[in-house]
mmCIF file of C-alpha atoms in Angstrom:
data_model
loop_
_atom_site.group_PDB
_atom_site.id
_atom_site.type_symbol
_atom_site.label_atom_id
_atom_site.label_comp_id
_atom_site.label_asym_id
_atom_site.label_seq_id
_atom_site.Cartn_x
_atom_site.Cartn_y
_atom_site.Cartn_z
ATOM 1 C CA MET A 1 160.233 -6.066 61.611
ATOM 2 C CA ALA A 2 160.659 -2.924 63.730
ATOM 3 C CA ARG A 3 162.824 -3.221 66.826
ATOM 4 C CA ARG A 4 160.984 -3.337 70.119
ATOM 5 C CA LYS A 5 161.214 -0.247 72.311
ATOM 6 C CA LEU A 6 161.575 -0.474 76.074
ATOM 7 C CA LEU A 7 161.664 2.031 78.936
ATOM 8 C CA LEU A 8 163.745 1.078 81.977
ATOM 9 C CA LEU A 9 162.304 2.859 85.019
ATOM 10 C CA LEU A 10 164.665 2.907 88.000
ATOM 11 C CA LYS A 11 164.282 3.450 91.710
ATOM 12 C CA PRO A 12 166.934 6.055 92.642
ATOM 13 C CA PHE A 13 169.939 5.185 94.798
ATOM 14 C CA ASP A 14 169.490 8.076 97.230
ATOM 15 C CA VAL A 15 166.540 6.436 98.999
ATOM 16 C CA TYR A 16 169.183 4.303 100.704
ATOM 17 C CA GLN A 17 171.786 7.044 101.076
ATOM 18 C CA VAL A 18 173.263 7.166 104.573
ATOM 19 C CA THR A 19 176.851 8.345 105.078
ATOM 20 C CA GLN A 20 179.190 6.897 107.657
ATOM 21 C CA SER A 21 179.545 10.335 109.263
ATOM 22 C CA ASN A 22 175.847 10.821 110.033
ATOM 23 C CA ALA A 23 175.126 7.154 110.718
ATOM 24 C CA VAL A 24 176.429 7.450 114.282
ATOM 25 C CA SER A 25 173.962 10.198 115.140
ATOM 26 C CA ARG A 26 171.031 8.535 113.354
ATOM 27 C CA PHE A 27 171.507 4.918 114.405
ATOM 28 C CA SER A 28 172.596 3.602 117.785
ATOM 29 C CA ASN A 29 173.141 0.185 116.218
ATOM 30 C CA PRO A 30 175.915 0.202 113.549
ATOM 31 C CA ARG A 31 174.377 -2.898 111.981
ATOM 32 C CA ILE A 32 171.470 -0.765 110.794
ATOM 33 C CA PHE A 33 173.867 1.412 108.803
ATOM 34 C CA HIS A 34 175.519 -1.625 107.211
ATOM 35 C CA TYR A 35 172.093 -3.097 106.411
ATOM 36 C CA ILE A 36 170.926 0.080 104.656
ATOM 37 C CA ASP A 37 174.227 0.473 102.826
ATOM 38 C CA ASN A 38 174.010 -3.133 101.672
ATOM 39 C CA ARG A 39 170.511 -2.469 100.322
ATOM 40 C CA ARG A 40 171.920 0.399 98.250
ATOM 41 C CA LYS A 41 174.692 -1.807 96.876
ATOM 42 C CA VAL A 42 172.317 -4.681 96.059
ATOM 43 C CA HIS A 43 169.921 -2.312 94.273
ATOM 44 C CA LYS A 44 172.735 -0.653 92.296
ATOM 45 C CA GLU A 45 174.100 -4.041 91.235
ATOM 46 C CA ALA A 46 170.605 -5.131 90.149
ATOM 47 C CA ILE A 47 170.380 -2.081 87.877
ATOM 48 C CA ASN A 48 173.779 -2.896 86.381
ATOM 49 C CA VAL A 49 172.779 -6.506 85.726
ATOM 50 C CA CYS A 50 169.513 -5.495 84.055
ATOM 51 C CA GLN A 51 171.276 -2.959 81.844
ATOM 52 C CA LYS A 52 173.904 -5.504 80.766
ATOM 53 C CA ILE A 53 171.153 -7.944 79.813
ATOM 54 C CA LEU A 54 169.302 -5.293 77.800
ATOM 55 C CA GLN A 55 172.500 -4.358 75.958
ATOM 56 C CA GLN A 56 172.618 -7.897 74.573
ATOM 57 C CA LYS A 57 169.055 -7.830 73.235
ATOM 58 C CA PRO A 58 167.894 -6.618 69.785
ATOM 59 C CA ILE A 59 165.792 -3.854 71.326
ATOM 60 C CA ASP A 60 165.963 -0.094 71.728
ATOM 61 C CA TRP A 61 165.829 1.014 75.344
ATOM 62 C CA LYS A 62 166.564 3.949 77.576
ATOM 63 C CA PRO A 63 166.818 4.287 81.372
ATOM 64 C CA ILE A 64 165.119 6.934 83.501
ATOM 65 C CA PHE A 65 164.929 7.407 87.250
ATOM 66 C CA ARG A 66 161.352 7.360 88.487
ATOM 67 C CA ASN A 67 161.734 10.839 90.079
ATOM 68 C CA ASN A 68 162.241 12.267 86.581
ATOM 69 C CA LEU A 69 159.017 10.790 85.221
ATOM 70 C CA SER A 70 156.456 13.562 84.759
ATOM 71 C CA GLN A 71 154.598 12.839 81.510
ATOM 72 C CA PRO A 72 152.444 9.918 80.318
ATOM 73 C CA ILE A 73 154.503 7.085 78.827
ATOM 74 C CA HIS A 74 153.990 6.551 75.096
ATOM 75 C CA ASN A 75 155.735 4.956 72.123
ATOM 76 C CA VAL A 76 157.264 1.971 73.902
ATOM 77 C CA ASP A 77 156.363 -1.716 73.817
ATOM 78 C CA LEU A 78 157.250 -2.463 77.424
ATOM 79 C CA VAL A 79 158.134 -0.707 80.664
ATOM 80 C CA VAL A 80 160.556 -2.532 82.970
ATOM 81 C CA THR A 81 160.698 -1.219 86.528
ATOM 82 C CA VAL A 82 163.706 -1.959 88.745
ATOM 83 C CA GLY A 83 162.997 -1.451 92.427
ATOM 84 C CA GLY A 84 159.955 -2.876 94.169
ATOM 85 C CA ASP A 85 156.192 -2.578 94.119
ATOM 86 C CA GLY A 86 156.453 1.156 94.796
ATOM 87 C CA THR A 87 158.346 1.743 91.553
ATOM 88 C CA LEU A 88 155.828 -0.317 89.595
ATOM 89 C CA LEU A 89 152.954 1.580 91.218
ATOM 90 C CA GLN A 90 154.544 4.887 90.273
ATOM 91 C CA ALA A 91 154.935 3.704 86.687
ATOM 92 C CA SER A 92 151.266 2.686 86.605
ATOM 93 C CA HIS A 93 150.193 6.296 87.139
ATOM 94 C CA PHE A 94 151.771 7.206 83.787
ATOM 95 C CA LEU A 95 150.475 4.224 81.788
ATOM 96 C CA ASP A 96 147.226 3.560 79.959
ATOM 97 C CA ASP A 97 145.937 0.106 79.050
ATOM 98 C CA SER A 98 148.091 -0.285 75.913
ATOM 99 C CA ILE A 99 151.615 -0.667 77.373
ATOM 100 C CA PRO A 100 152.529 -3.596 79.644
ATOM 101 C CA VAL A 101 154.817 -3.327 82.650
ATOM 102 C CA LEU A 102 157.281 -5.873 84.028
ATOM 103 C CA GLY A 103 158.596 -5.398 87.556
ATOM 104 C CA VAL A 104 162.053 -6.493 88.692
ATOM 105 C CA ASN A 105 162.419 -6.771 92.457
ATOM 106 C CA SER A 106 165.934 -5.412 92.907
ATOM 107 C CA ASP A 107 166.272 -6.160 96.618
ATOM 108 C CA PRO A 108 164.108 -9.105 97.762
ATOM 109 C CA THR A 109 163.593 -9.802 101.446
ATOM 110 C CA GLN A 110 165.894 -12.504 102.813
ATOM 111 C CA ALA A 111 164.086 -14.640 105.397
ATOM 112 C CA GLU A 112 167.275 -15.655 107.176
ATOM 113 C CA GLU A 113 168.352 -12.014 107.490
ATOM 114 C CA VAL A 114 164.990 -11.016 108.966
ATOM 115 C CA GLU A 115 165.292 -13.818 111.502
ATOM 116 C CA LYS A 116 168.905 -12.961 112.327
ATOM 117 C CA PHE A 117 168.151 -9.344 113.231
ATOM 118 C CA SER A 118 164.602 -9.808 114.541
ATOM 119 C CA ASN A 119 165.585 -8.716 118.072
ATOM 120 C CA GLU A 120 167.453 -5.634 116.832
ATOM 121 C CA PHE A 121 165.512 -4.074 113.931
ATOM 122 C CA ASP A 122 163.188 -4.902 111.058
ATOM 123 C CA ALA A 123 165.386 -6.273 108.256
ATOM 124 C CA THR A 124 162.538 -6.678 105.772
ATOM 125 C CA ARG A 125 163.579 -5.575 102.297
ATOM 126 C CA SER A 126 161.238 -5.538 99.284
ATOM 127 C CA THR A 127 158.134 -7.739 99.048
ATOM 128 C CA GLY A 128 157.744 -7.357 95.283
ATOM 129 C CA TYR A 129 154.262 -8.861 95.203
ATOM 130 C CA LEU A 130 153.640 -7.467 91.714
ATOM 131 C CA CYS A 131 157.189 -7.991 90.442
ATOM 132 C CA ALA A 132 157.548 -10.895 88.017
ATOM 133 C CA ALA A 133 161.331 -11.110 88.205
ATOM 134 C CA THR A 134 164.489 -10.676 90.226
ATOM 135 C CA VAL A 135 167.955 -10.289 88.750
ATOM 136 C CA LYS A 136 168.245 -14.085 88.850
ATOM 137 C CA ASN A 137 165.481 -14.688 86.319
ATOM 138 C CA PHE A 138 165.063 -11.299 84.608
ATOM 139 C CA GLU A 139 166.563 -12.453 81.317
ATOM 140 C CA GLN A 140 164.358 -15.554 81.267
ATOM 141 C CA VAL A 141 161.201 -13.538 81.947
ATOM 142 C CA LEU A 142 162.169 -10.827 79.447
ATOM 143 C CA ASP A 143 162.842 -13.413 76.724
ATOM 144 C CA GLY A 144 159.501 -15.040 77.474
ATOM 145 C CA PHE A 145 157.755 -11.716 76.936
ATOM 146 C CA LEU A 146 159.715 -10.812 73.782
ATOM 147 C CA GLU A 147 158.980 -14.250 72.316
ATOM 148 C CA ASP A 148 155.259 -13.941 73.201
ATOM 149 C CA GLN A 149 155.443 -16.914 75.543
ATOM 150 C CA ILE A 150 154.463 -14.770 78.542
ATOM 151 C CA VAL A 151 151.260 -12.760 78.242
ATOM 152 C CA PRO A 152 150.576 -9.865 80.623
ATOM 153 C CA SER A 153 147.508 -10.008 82.840
ATOM 154 C CA LYS A 154 144.921 -7.249 82.897
ATOM 155 C CA LEU A 155 144.571 -5.815 86.396
ATOM 156 C CA SER A 156 141.722 -3.592 87.516
ATOM 157 C CA ARG A 157 142.325 -0.043 88.627
ATOM 158 C CA ILE A 158 140.224 2.457 90.555
ATOM 159 C CA SER A 159 138.581 5.410 88.843
ATOM 160 C CA VAL A 160 137.758 8.432 91.012
ATOM 161 C CA SER A 161 135.554 11.397 90.130
ATOM 162 C CA VAL A 162 135.187 14.474 92.345
ATOM 163 C CA ASN A 163 132.129 16.637 91.702
ATOM 164 C CA SER A 164 131.553 14.670 88.455
ATOM 165 C CA LYS A 165 135.074 15.406 87.172
ATOM 166 C CA VAL A 166 137.238 12.320 86.539
ATOM 167 C CA LEU A 167 140.633 12.605 88.200
ATOM 168 C CA PRO A 168 143.630 11.871 85.936
ATOM 169 C CA THR A 169 145.237 9.258 88.219
ATOM 170 C CA CYS A 170 144.003 5.669 88.457
ATOM 171 C CA ALA A 171 144.964 3.609 91.505
ATOM 172 C CA LEU A 172 146.402 0.137 90.991
ATOM 173 C CA ASN A 173 146.535 -0.786 94.693
ATOM 174 C CA ASP A 174 144.146 1.389 96.656
ATOM 175 C CA ILE A 175 142.867 4.819 97.540
ATOM 176 C CA LEU A 176 142.453 6.339 100.984
ATOM 177 C CA ILE A 177 139.966 9.146 101.601
ATOM 178 C CA ALA A 178 140.793 10.854 104.884
ATOM 179 C CA HIS A 179 141.446 14.082 106.749
ATOM 180 C CA PRO A 180 145.131 15.057 106.352
ATOM 181 C CA CYS A 181 145.569 14.987 110.148
ATOM 182 C CA PRO A 182 145.312 11.393 111.426
ATOM 183 C CA ALA A 183 144.060 12.609 114.822
ATOM 184 C CA THR A 184 141.064 14.387 113.247
ATOM 185 C CA VAL A 185 137.749 12.647 112.637
ATOM 186 C CA SER A 186 136.795 12.145 108.994
ATOM 187 C CA ARG A 187 133.084 12.746 108.379
ATOM 188 C CA PHE A 188 131.476 11.333 105.260
ATOM 189 C CA SER A 189 128.590 9.252 103.950
ATOM 190 C CA PHE A 190 128.394 6.689 101.179
ATOM 191 C CA LYS A 191 126.122 4.300 99.353
ATOM 192 C CA ILE A 192 126.677 1.619 96.739
ATOM 193 C CA ARG A 193 124.887 2.184 93.444
ATOM 194 C CA GLY A 194 124.364 -0.369 90.676
ATOM 195 C CA ASP A 195 124.329 0.299 86.956
ATOM 196 C CA ASP A 196 120.570 -0.209 87.166
ATOM 197 C CA GLU A 197 120.462 2.695 89.685
ATOM 198 C CA THR A 198 119.536 0.465 92.638
ATOM 199 C CA CYS A 199 121.213 1.684 95.828
ATOM 200 C CA SER A 200 122.277 0.341 99.177
ATOM 201 C CA PRO A 201 121.246 2.164 102.358
ATOM 202 C CA LEU A 202 123.075 5.433 103.006
ATOM 203 C CA VAL A 203 125.870 4.979 105.546
ATOM 204 C CA ASN A 204 126.877 8.015 107.630
ATOM 205 C CA CYS A 205 130.368 7.723 109.088
ATOM 206 C CA ARG A 206 132.656 9.331 111.612
ATOM 207 C CA SER A 207 135.957 7.527 111.435
ATOM 208 C CA SER A 208 139.621 7.874 110.455
ATOM 209 C CA GLY A 209 138.833 7.510 106.762
ATOM 210 C CA LEU A 210 137.714 5.183 104.005
ATOM 211 C CA ARG A 211 139.983 2.774 102.124
ATOM 212 C CA ILE A 212 139.076 1.161 98.791
ATOM 213 C CA SER A 213 141.352 -1.435 97.219
ATOM 214 C CA THR A 214 141.570 -3.343 93.975
ATOM 215 C CA ALA A 215 142.061 -7.095 93.909
ATOM 216 C CA ALA A 216 145.798 -6.510 93.443
ATOM 217 C CA GLY A 217 145.858 -4.198 96.458
ATOM 218 C CA SER A 218 143.729 -6.441 98.676
ATOM 219 C CA THR A 219 146.845 -8.183 100.027
ATOM 220 C CA ALA A 220 148.449 -4.879 101.104
ATOM 221 C CA ALA A 221 147.037 -2.314 103.570
ATOM 222 C CA MET A 222 143.514 -3.682 103.190
ATOM 223 C CA HIS A 223 144.595 -7.134 104.346
ATOM 224 C CA SER A 224 146.623 -5.654 107.214
ATOM 225 C CA ALA A 225 143.501 -3.831 108.391
ATOM 226 C CA GLY A 226 141.447 -7.035 108.491
ATOM 227 C CA GLY A 227 140.245 -7.293 104.904
ATOM 228 C CA PHE A 228 140.463 -10.416 102.784
ATOM 229 C CA PRO A 229 142.689 -11.271 99.808
ATOM 230 C CA MET A 230 140.848 -11.352 96.496
ATOM 231 C CA PRO A 231 141.613 -13.264 93.291
ATOM 232 C CA ILE A 232 144.060 -10.945 91.573
ATOM 233 C CA LEU A 233 142.119 -10.820 88.291
ATOM 234 C CA SER A 234 138.827 -9.885 89.972
ATOM 235 C CA ARG A 235 137.159 -6.718 88.704
ATOM 236 C CA ASP A 236 135.517 -6.055 92.079
ATOM 237 C CA LEU A 237 136.763 -3.524 94.637
ATOM 238 C CA GLN A 238 136.884 -3.963 98.401
ATOM 239 C CA TYR A 239 136.131 -1.124 100.814
ATOM 240 C CA MET A 240 136.598 -0.653 104.547
ATOM 241 C CA VAL A 241 135.762 2.215 106.887
ATOM 242 C CA ARG A 242 138.814 2.754 109.101
ATOM 243 C CA GLU A 243 138.232 2.804 112.849
ATOM 244 C CA PRO A 244 134.556 3.803 112.745
ATOM 245 C CA ILE A 245 133.013 5.405 115.792
ATOM 246 C CA SER A 246 130.561 2.852 117.195
ATOM 247 C CA GLN A 247 127.450 2.247 115.108
ATOM 248 C CA GLY A 248 124.436 0.014 115.520
ATOM 249 C CA PRO A 249 124.562 -3.597 114.246
ATOM 250 C CA ALA A 250 122.617 -2.780 111.067
ATOM 251 C CA ILE A 251 125.167 -0.145 110.062
ATOM 252 C CA SER A 252 128.248 -1.997 111.304
ATOM 253 C CA ARG A 253 127.821 -4.737 108.699
ATOM 254 C CA LEU A 254 128.045 -2.070 105.962
ATOM 255 C CA MET A 255 131.456 -0.810 107.125
ATOM 256 C CA HIS A 256 133.297 -3.405 105.060
ATOM 257 C CA GLY A 257 132.267 -4.963 101.771
ATOM 258 C CA LEU A 258 132.582 -5.148 98.010
ATOM 259 C CA ILE A 259 131.888 -2.770 95.171
ATOM 260 C CA LYS A 260 131.057 -5.147 92.353
ATOM 261 C CA SER A 261 132.275 -4.503 88.817
ATOM 262 C CA ASP A 262 128.795 -3.263 87.807
ATOM 263 C CA GLN A 263 128.539 -0.956 90.819
ATOM 264 C CA SER A 264 130.055 2.284 92.034
ATOM 265 C CA MET A 265 130.350 3.991 95.404
ATOM 266 C CA ASP A 266 128.886 7.465 95.807
ATOM 267 C CA ALA A 267 130.416 9.296 98.750
ATOM 268 C CA SER A 268 129.928 12.776 100.200
ATOM 269 C CA TRP A 269 132.610 14.510 102.266
ATOM 270 C CA PHE A 270 131.614 16.563 105.323
ATOM 271 C CA SER A 271 134.919 17.562 106.933
ATOM 272 C CA LYS A 272 136.552 20.939 106.302
ATOM 273 C CA LYS A 273 139.640 19.343 104.747
ATOM 274 C CA GLY A 274 140.334 16.018 103.087
ATOM 275 C CA PHE A 275 142.625 14.176 100.707
ATOM 276 C CA VAL A 276 142.133 11.321 98.271
ATOM 277 C CA TYR A 277 145.437 9.424 98.349
ATOM 278 C CA PHE A 278 146.381 7.211 95.401
ATOM 279 C CA ASP A 279 148.613 4.174 96.053
ATOM 280 C CA GLY A 280 150.281 5.703 99.090
ATOM 281 C CA SER A 281 150.982 9.253 100.218
ATOM 282 C CA HIS A 282 152.847 10.787 97.259
ATOM 283 C CA VAL A 283 149.890 11.307 94.885
ATOM 284 C CA PHE A 284 146.764 12.939 96.279
ATOM 285 C CA HIS A 285 143.838 15.200 95.436
ATOM 286 C CA THR A 286 142.371 17.695 97.890
ATOM 287 C CA ILE A 287 138.673 17.655 98.761
ATOM 288 C CA GLN A 288 136.552 19.923 100.927
ATOM 289 C CA ASN A 289 133.240 20.018 102.741
ATOM 290 C CA GLY A 290 130.353 19.239 100.383
ATOM 291 C CA ASP A 291 132.354 17.504 97.671
ATOM 292 C CA THR A 292 130.919 14.375 96.084
ATOM 293 C CA ILE A 293 133.167 11.448 95.161
ATOM 294 C CA GLU A 294 132.407 8.547 92.834
ATOM 295 C CA ILE A 295 134.563 5.410 92.978
ATOM 296 C CA SER A 296 134.440 2.448 90.614
ATOM 297 C CA SER A 297 136.591 -0.116 88.791
ATOM 298 C CA LYS A 298 135.711 1.392 85.409
ATOM 299 C CA ALA A 299 139.224 2.788 84.942
ATOM 300 C CA PRO A 300 141.400 1.464 82.105
ATOM 301 C CA VAL A 301 143.057 -1.796 83.129
ATOM 302 C CA LEU A 302 146.828 -2.108 83.495
ATOM 303 C CA GLN A 303 148.757 -4.844 81.705
ATOM 304 C CA VAL A 304 151.158 -6.419 84.209
ATOM 305 C CA VAL A 305 153.479 -9.395 83.807
ATOM 306 C CA LEU A 306 152.679 -11.279 87.010
ATOM 307 C CA PRO A 307 155.114 -13.465 88.949
ATOM 308 C CA HIS A 308 153.028 -16.638 89.131
ATOM 309 C CA LEU A 309 152.624 -16.621 85.341
ATOM 310 C CA SER A 310 156.314 -16.165 84.563
ATOM 311 C CA THR A 311 158.106 -18.756 86.666
#
């Protein structure tokens, strides 16, 4: 039997890099410097632990920092990300539906630490909502996958087409369609269309943008904005118009809702500039006045080892 192949995708250390010399000028509270430096040390140690575990397994593997990832991932049986949800999301942009991903939360939030420093600064670390493991149980979860005792779940992603051309990136969490300047009004319209070509009423909007999330992303920015958590395996999408300029009651009820798995959203953009952001601010596509945008959950799914199925 051929040896399994694994790619170890790493969050870089320099995201935490703060030197003692510039800490004084950047932070009035020295505890903030020690907190950030401790995060770097914890993350680095997590990488070392994961690598030592992999060295003991009958698998072929290689590490790569996520900043060096530029091409689609092929010819591996599993991708392990070490960081947080952001590292897993970045990996998802380079994966099709054939390769599963397992997230290791390298620096989990410590409730007692958050409470201790609550009056000084935000000591939240990594949520790791999509991460199935920490360094404490990584070997157990990895063995479960290698022995076929843990089966990845298939999570929906968002497919986006601009002017009938499918964009290469699929969003695992959410997309945001907005003017690049947050102080500028975003002007657009949309309607929901079914596979049978039935349509909802056309909604004309002036707002700060339009967010669409998957079920996996419904607990992130969507939930913070007043949306509702969805069952993580749902194929539906949730949308919300951000800060709409006042509309009548009939239109207001259409500002937040679902795009069912057999539906798509057809939107038209009417501002001079605009971006479609994928899973945060790092990946985006520019749009301009008159562009048409189609959004649906018909993208290839992503295989993810989920935390609640691996404990």
